[in-house]
Structures are given as C-alpha cells and as structure tokens.
Amino acid sequence: MSKCGRKKYIKTNLRQMTMETIESQQDGSVTDSVAESESAHTQTQTGQNSVPTLAQVATIAETDESAESEGVIDSHKRREILSRRPSYRKILNELSSDVPGVPKIEEEKPEEEGTPPNIATMAVPTSIYQTSTGQYNEETELAPSHMAAATGDMPTYQIRAPTTALPQGVVMAASPGSLHSPQQLAEEATRKRELRLMKNREAAKECRRRKKEYVKCLESRVAVLEVQNKKLIEELETLKDICSPKTD
DNA sequence: TACCCGTTGCGTCAAATAGC
DNA sequence: GCTATTTGACGCAACGGGTA
C-alpha cells in the first residue's frame, strides 16, 4: 500500500471503528474489538462505504479473497451487504442524544440570523483565494459555541455560510429557452459545470470540517472516558481495601 | 543542501443518500 | 423520479522533520 493509500485507509476506518465501538457500547456489551476490527477493516478495504458487522465483514472478506483469486467481483452482492454510513452530523447527533455532554454538530444557518449574542467570533479571518481553476473561494468563518461539552470542555464550532451565495465571476445561467446556437449551449454547459464544481468544492470543505469536528469530539470523549475509568478503578481499589482487611 | 518520507489540505469525481 | 447534498476515494501540492 502506498503511503497515501495507507493514510486514507486509516482515515477511512476511523469512523467505522468508532461506530462499532459505539454500537457495542449501546448494546451494553463490552468488547475487546480492537484486534477484531483491525483485522476486519483490513479485509474490508473494498472501496465501499459501509458499517458491516463482524459477521458480514467475514463474509465480505471471504468474498473478496475468492473474488480476487477468481478475478470476479460480485458488486451487486456486496451492495446488498454494504450500505452507506450515516453522515458525521447524524452520527454525532445520535451520539449526543445518547450520551450527555457530547456536543451536536451545528446545522448551517443562514447569514441573516447572525451571530448569537453570547458567541464570540473566532479569529479566523475571512479570506478569498483563487483556486487552481481560477475560481475564487471564500473561507468559512468559525465561531466557537458556548455549548462546550459538559464533560470535556471541548468547544463546538458553528459554520457560517459565506456572505455571498455565488462567487465573483459566476453568472446565473440563462433559461434554456433563450439559447440558440450550439456555442451558447456549450457555454451554458460550462457554466453549469463550473457552478457544480464550485458547490462541490464548498461542500467538500464543509464535509472535511465536520469530519475534523467529529474526530475532535470523539477524542475528547475518549479522554473523558479514560478519566472516568481511572476514577472507577481507584474507587474499586479503595473498596477492596475496605472490604478485605489485611491479616498481618 | 538535496532528498526522502509522512502529514495535511485541496479539488474533483462518483456513488449513496436526503429531500421534495 | 429527480435534484441537491454528502462523503469516500483519488491524485496532487505544499510543508516540515530527519538524514546522508
């Protein structure tokens, strides 16, 4: 695996591993799933977006191995097993409803709503830069939310949409009825493509931001749980000492 | 100093999902 | 059913740290 591929592999599986952990926690079962999931994830690198169960993973792994050896990929079969994972926002919000103290990822709000009075805008300046395709992007502005995680003091961030819906140079497309020549049609297609690329560019940025926030949230939750775990262990030791007096 | 390696972020495509 | 949105995957560039 290339270094780039390995990095992506790790990133890709982070959420999947976390989801399995969350699921197992919600089931009330304590699983030592790290080794299992690691091996499972290694085998589920099929490029599909999924949260398969371990049993499914095993099936997939078998399928993949046999498929590789035979050179046949039964994509339909795999798609029956694999389904797309819910979005980061959804996962985090579900997590927050189950676990108090886990901040929700804020929904994107229209500009006119403005900044809530008790939210100080973070010093992330709005900047416009030109992309490789010659288009202009406007950096989003982040503002830390006051609803920090109750347990981890981790700030959440609200995303604010750029002040302009369309960047400079992007002209709204004319109605199809007003187009005449093939050249105009081509221009229209180009405009549509550029608009689509621009939207997707922004969406990708937003998606990455949510992903980072999601990872941060998980990390803070890990820290909190580690502290809780440590405290419980200490408490257990104390109780042990009390209940079993020394015999010397 | 040049080179290598790992990390990070970006733009884009494609596919899945959400929403109407 | 169609369109918009979301996100995994890929390739690329930039950057920093380590090393010969």
PDB file of N, CA and C (backbone and C1' of nucleotides) in Angstrom, chain A residues 3 7 79 84 90 129 131 133 137 193 197 200-201 205 208 212, chain B residues 4-19:
ATOM      1  N   LYS A   3       1.939   5.157   0.684  1.00  0.00           N
ATOM      2  CA  LYS A   3       1.796   5.929   1.920  1.00  0.00           C
ATOM      3  C   LYS A   3       0.495   6.706   1.907  1.00  0.00           C
ATOM      4  N   LYS A   7      -2.628   6.228   4.530  1.00  0.00           N
ATOM      5  CA  LYS A   7      -3.220   7.333   5.282  1.00  0.00           C
ATOM      6  C   LYS A   7      -4.728   7.322   5.092  1.00  0.00           C
ATOM      7  N   ARG A  79     -23.165  -4.934  -2.487  1.00  0.00           N
ATOM      8  CA  ARG A  79     -24.004  -3.766  -2.172  1.00  0.00           C
ATOM      9  C   ARG A  79     -25.202  -4.137  -1.328  1.00  0.00           C
ATOM     10  N   ARG A  84     -24.348   2.599   2.931  1.00  0.00           N
ATOM     11  CA  ARG A  84     -23.604   3.793   3.268  1.00  0.00           C
ATOM     12  C   ARG A  84     -23.784   4.139   4.738  1.00  0.00           C
ATOM     13  N   LYS A  90     -25.077  13.195  11.537  1.00  0.00           N
ATOM     14  CA  LYS A  90     -26.072  12.278  12.064  1.00  0.00           C
ATOM     15  C   LYS A  90     -25.482  11.432  13.192  1.00  0.00           C
ATOM     16  N   TYR A 129      -9.347  33.347  -1.885  1.00  0.00           N
ATOM     17  CA  TYR A 129      -8.171  32.948  -2.634  1.00  0.00           C
ATOM     18  C   TYR A 129      -8.601  32.319  -3.938  1.00  0.00           C
ATOM     19  N   THR A 131      -8.416  29.502  -6.750  1.00  0.00           N
ATOM     20  CA  THR A 131      -8.087  28.095  -6.866  1.00  0.00           C
ATOM     21  C   THR A 131      -7.328  27.841  -8.147  1.00  0.00           C
ATOM     22  N   THR A 133      -8.310  26.389 -10.584  1.00  0.00           N
ATOM     23  CA  THR A 133      -9.162  26.522 -11.759  1.00  0.00           C
ATOM     24  C   THR A 133      -9.534  27.963 -12.017  1.00  0.00           C
ATOM     25  N   ASN A 137     -12.583  31.395  -3.892  1.00  0.00           N
ATOM     26  CA  ASN A 137     -13.232  30.765  -2.758  1.00  0.00           C
ATOM     27  C   ASN A 137     -13.224  31.706  -1.581  1.00  0.00           C
ATOM     28  N   ARG A 193     -21.353  23.380 -15.224  1.00  0.00           N
ATOM     29  CA  ARG A 193     -20.289  22.564 -14.661  1.00  0.00           C
ATOM     30  C   ARG A 193     -19.498  23.349 -13.624  1.00  0.00           C
ATOM     31  N   LEU A 197     -19.055  22.417  -9.802  1.00  0.00           N
ATOM     32  CA  LEU A 197     -17.732  22.238  -9.180  1.00  0.00           C
ATOM     33  C   LEU A 197     -17.568  23.163  -7.990  1.00  0.00           C
ATOM     34  N   ASN A 200     -19.590  21.877  -5.095  1.00  0.00           N
ATOM     35  CA  ASN A 200     -18.989  20.666  -4.533  1.00  0.00           C
ATOM     36  C   ASN A 200     -17.698  20.996  -3.791  1.00  0.00           C
ATOM     37  N   ARG A 201     -16.988  21.967  -4.271  1.00  0.00           N
ATOM     38  CA  ARG A 201     -15.760  22.407  -3.594  1.00  0.00           C
ATOM     39  C   ARG A 201     -16.104  22.866  -2.180  1.00  0.00           C
ATOM     40  N   LYS A 205     -15.252  21.096   1.505  1.00  0.00           N
ATOM     41  CA  LYS A 205     -14.645  21.821   2.636  1.00  0.00           C
ATOM     42  C   LYS A 205     -15.479  21.621   3.894  1.00  0.00           C
ATOM     43  N   ARG A 208     -15.172  18.156   5.266  1.00  0.00           N
ATOM     44  CA  ARG A 208     -13.908  17.948   5.986  1.00  0.00           C
ATOM     45  C   ARG A 208     -13.933  18.627   7.340  1.00  0.00           C
ATOM     46  N   LYS A 212     -13.480  16.720  10.877  1.00  0.00           N
ATOM     47  CA  LYS A 212     -12.500  17.101  11.895  1.00  0.00           C
ATOM     48  C   LYS A 212     -13.178  17.329  13.239  1.00  0.00           C
TER      49      LYS A 212
ATOM     50  P    DC B   4      14.949  11.206  -3.610  1.00  0.00           P
ATOM     51  O5'  DC B   4      14.360  10.745  -2.204  1.00  0.00           O
ATOM     52  C5'  DC B   4      15.231  10.129  -1.258  1.00  0.00           C
ATOM     53  C4'  DC B   4      14.475   9.891   0.040  1.00  0.00           C
ATOM     54  C3'  DC B   4      13.051   9.373  -0.146  1.00  0.00           C
ATOM     55  O3'  DC B   4      12.848   8.244   0.689  1.00  0.00           O
ATOM     56  C1'  DC B   4      13.065  11.309   1.251  1.00  0.00           C
ATOM     57  P    DC B   5      11.571   7.365   0.548  1.00  0.00           P
ATOM     58  O5'  DC B   5      10.718   7.834   1.810  1.00  0.00           O
ATOM     59  C5'  DC B   5      11.352   7.957   3.070  1.00  0.00           C
ATOM     60  C4'  DC B   5      10.386   8.559   4.075  1.00  0.00           C
ATOM     61  C3'  DC B   5       8.930   8.121   3.867  1.00  0.00           C
ATOM     62  O3'  DC B   5       8.404   7.653   5.092  1.00  0.00           O
ATOM     63  C1'  DC B   5       9.096  10.496   3.976  1.00  0.00           C
ATOM     64  P    DG B   6       6.988   6.986   5.138  1.00  0.00           P
ATOM     65  O5'  DG B   6       6.164   8.057   5.977  1.00  0.00           O
ATOM     66  C5'  DG B   6       6.700   8.556   7.195  1.00  0.00           C
ATOM     67  C4'  DG B   6       5.870   9.715   7.710  1.00  0.00           C
ATOM     68  C3'  DG B   6       4.362   9.486   7.634  1.00  0.00           C
ATOM     69  O3'  DG B   6       3.786   9.875   8.870  1.00  0.00           O
ATOM     70  C1'  DG B   6       4.944  11.483   6.479  1.00  0.00           C
ATOM     71  P    DT B   7       2.232   9.768   9.077  1.00  0.00           P
ATOM     72  O5'  DT B   7       1.732  11.263   8.827  1.00  0.00           O
ATOM     73  C5'  DT B   7       2.416  12.326   9.484  1.00  0.00           C
ATOM     74  C4'  DT B   7       1.820  13.664   9.097  1.00  0.00           C
ATOM     75  C3'  DT B   7       0.288  13.682   9.038  1.00  0.00           C
ATOM     76  O3'  DT B   7      -0.178  14.714   9.888  1.00  0.00           O
ATOM     77  C1'  DT B   7       1.232  14.632   7.074  1.00  0.00           C
ATOM     78  P    DT B   8      -1.709  14.857  10.176  1.00  0.00           P
ATOM     79  O5'  DT B   8      -2.141  16.025   9.175  1.00  0.00           O
ATOM     80  C5'  DT B   8      -1.368  17.222   9.151  1.00  0.00           C
ATOM     81  C4'  DT B   8      -1.853  18.113   8.028  1.00  0.00           C
ATOM     82  C3'  DT B   8      -3.374  18.137   7.842  1.00  0.00           C
ATOM     83  O3'  DT B   8      -3.826  19.465   7.978  1.00  0.00           O
ATOM     84  C1'  DT B   8      -2.259  17.817   5.762  1.00  0.00           C
ATOM     85  P    DG B   9      -5.358  19.772   8.066  1.00  0.00           P
ATOM     86  O5'  DG B   9      -5.671  20.383   6.632  1.00  0.00           O
ATOM     87  C5'  DG B   9      -4.821  21.392   6.115  1.00  0.00           C
ATOM     88  C4'  DG B   9      -5.124  21.608   4.643  1.00  0.00           C
ATOM     89  C3'  DG B   9      -6.617  21.600   4.303  1.00  0.00           C
ATOM     90  O3'  DG B   9      -6.945  22.782   3.589  1.00  0.00           O
ATOM     91  C1'  DG B   9      -5.423  20.126   2.878  1.00  0.00           C
ATOM     92  P    DC B  10      -8.394  23.095   3.144  1.00  0.00           P
ATOM     93  O5'  DC B  10      -8.323  22.881   1.576  1.00  0.00           O
ATOM     94  C5'  DC B  10      -7.291  23.515   0.823  1.00  0.00           C
ATOM     95  C4'  DC B  10      -7.287  22.979  -0.587  1.00  0.00           C
ATOM     96  C3'  DC B  10      -8.679  22.893  -1.208  1.00  0.00           C
ATOM     97  O3'  DC B  10      -8.783  23.804  -2.296  1.00  0.00           O
ATOM     98  C1'  DC B  10      -7.424  20.867  -1.540  1.00  0.00           C
ATOM     99  P    DG B  11     -10.178  24.080  -2.931  1.00  0.00           P
ATOM    100  O5'  DG B  11     -10.210  23.091  -4.178  1.00  0.00           O
ATOM    101  C5'  DG B  11      -9.150  23.148  -5.119  1.00  0.00           C
ATOM    102  C4'  DG B  11      -9.382  22.131  -6.223  1.00  0.00           C
ATOM    103  C3'  DG B  11     -10.814  22.084  -6.765  1.00  0.00           C
ATOM    104  O3'  DG B  11     -10.764  21.970  -8.180  1.00  0.00           O
ATOM    105  C1'  DG B  11     -10.187  19.942  -5.918  1.00  0.00           C
ATOM    106  P    DT B  12     -12.098  21.996  -9.034  1.00  0.00           P
ATOM    107  O5'  DT B  12     -12.397  20.451  -9.291  1.00  0.00           O
ATOM    108  C5'  DT B  12     -11.390  19.656  -9.910  1.00  0.00           C
ATOM    109  C4'  DT B  12     -11.774  18.187  -9.847  1.00  0.00           C
ATOM    110  C3'  DT B  12     -13.205  17.876 -10.273  1.00  0.00           C
ATOM    111  O3'  DT B  12     -13.175  17.196 -11.513  1.00  0.00           O
ATOM    112  C1'  DT B  12     -12.553  16.656  -8.319  1.00  0.00           C
ATOM    113  P    DC B  13     -14.529  16.841 -12.273  1.00  0.00           P
ATOM    114  O5'  DC B  13     -14.785  15.319 -11.855  1.00  0.00           O
ATOM    115  C5'  DC B  13     -13.713  14.402 -11.974  1.00  0.00           C
ATOM    116  C4'  DC B  13     -14.134  13.054 -11.396  1.00  0.00           C
ATOM    117  C3'  DC B  13     -15.526  12.588 -11.803  1.00  0.00           C
ATOM    118  O3'  DC B  13     -15.455  11.251 -12.264  1.00  0.00           O
ATOM    119  C1'  DC B  13     -15.285  12.541  -9.430  1.00  0.00           C
ATOM    120  P    DA B  14     -16.686  10.586 -12.969  1.00  0.00           P
ATOM    121  O5'  DA B  14     -17.266   9.660 -11.805  1.00  0.00           O
ATOM    122  C5'  DA B  14     -16.369   8.844 -11.079  1.00  0.00           C
ATOM    123  C4'  DA B  14     -17.098   8.184  -9.927  1.00  0.00           C
ATOM    124  C3'  DA B  14     -18.516   7.699 -10.255  1.00  0.00           C
ATOM    125  O3'  DA B  14     -18.695   6.423  -9.680  1.00  0.00           O
ATOM    126  C1'  DA B  14     -18.576   9.174  -8.411  1.00  0.00           C
ATOM    127  P    DA B  15     -19.885   5.506 -10.189  1.00  0.00           P
ATOM    128  O5'  DA B  15     -20.630   5.192  -8.814  1.00  0.00           O
ATOM    129  C5'  DA B  15     -19.858   4.843  -7.681  1.00  0.00           C
ATOM    130  C4'  DA B  15     -20.625   5.164  -6.421  1.00  0.00           C
ATOM    131  C3'  DA B  15     -22.093   4.735  -6.438  1.00  0.00           C
ATOM    132  O3'  DA B  15     -22.338   3.940  -5.294  1.00  0.00           O
ATOM    133  C1'  DA B  15     -21.870   6.988  -5.728  1.00  0.00           C
ATOM    134  P    DA B  16     -23.730   3.277  -5.106  1.00  0.00           P
ATOM    135  O5'  DA B  16     -24.236   3.942  -3.743  1.00  0.00           O
ATOM    136  C5'  DA B  16     -23.311   4.058  -2.668  1.00  0.00           C
ATOM    137  C4'  DA B  16     -23.870   4.983  -1.613  1.00  0.00           C
ATOM    138  C3'  DA B  16     -25.327   4.710  -1.239  1.00  0.00           C
ATOM    139  O3'  DA B  16     -25.447   4.753   0.176  1.00  0.00           O
ATOM    140  C1'  DA B  16     -25.073   6.958  -1.944  1.00  0.00           C
ATOM    141  P    DT B  17     -26.794   4.348   0.849  1.00  0.00           P
ATOM    142  O5'  DT B  17     -27.422   5.760   1.238  1.00  0.00           O
ATOM    143  C5'  DT B  17     -26.611   6.689   1.940  1.00  0.00           C
ATOM    144  C4'  DT B  17     -27.283   8.040   1.974  1.00  0.00           C
ATOM    145  C3'  DT B  17     -28.768   7.997   2.375  1.00  0.00           C
ATOM    146  O3'  DT B  17     -28.928   8.783   3.548  1.00  0.00           O
ATOM    147  C1'  DT B  17     -28.402   9.389   0.486  1.00  0.00           C
ATOM    148  P    DA B  18     -30.331   8.935   4.213  1.00  0.00           P
ATOM    149  O5'  DA B  18     -30.753  10.410   3.754  1.00  0.00           O
ATOM    150  C5'  DA B  18     -29.763  11.428   3.765  1.00  0.00           C
ATOM    151  C4'  DA B  18     -30.388  12.780   3.451  1.00  0.00           C
ATOM    152  C3'  DA B  18     -31.811  12.955   3.957  1.00  0.00           C
ATOM    153  O3'  DA B  18     -31.988  14.304   4.349  1.00  0.00           O
ATOM    154  C1'  DA B  18     -31.795  13.060   1.585  1.00  0.00           C
ATOM    155  P    DG B  19     -33.311  14.743   5.058  1.00  0.00           P
ATOM    156  O5'  DG B  19     -34.079  15.519   3.893  1.00  0.00           O
ATOM    157  C5'  DG B  19     -33.359  16.455   3.109  1.00  0.00           C
ATOM    158  C4'  DG B  19     -34.234  16.994   1.992  1.00  0.00           C
ATOM    159  C3'  DG B  19     -35.720  17.117   2.349  1.00  0.00           C
ATOM    160  O3'  DG B  19     -36.212  18.345   1.839  1.00  0.00           O
ATOM    161  C1'  DG B  19     -35.472  15.812   0.409  1.00  0.00           C
TER     162       DG B  19
END
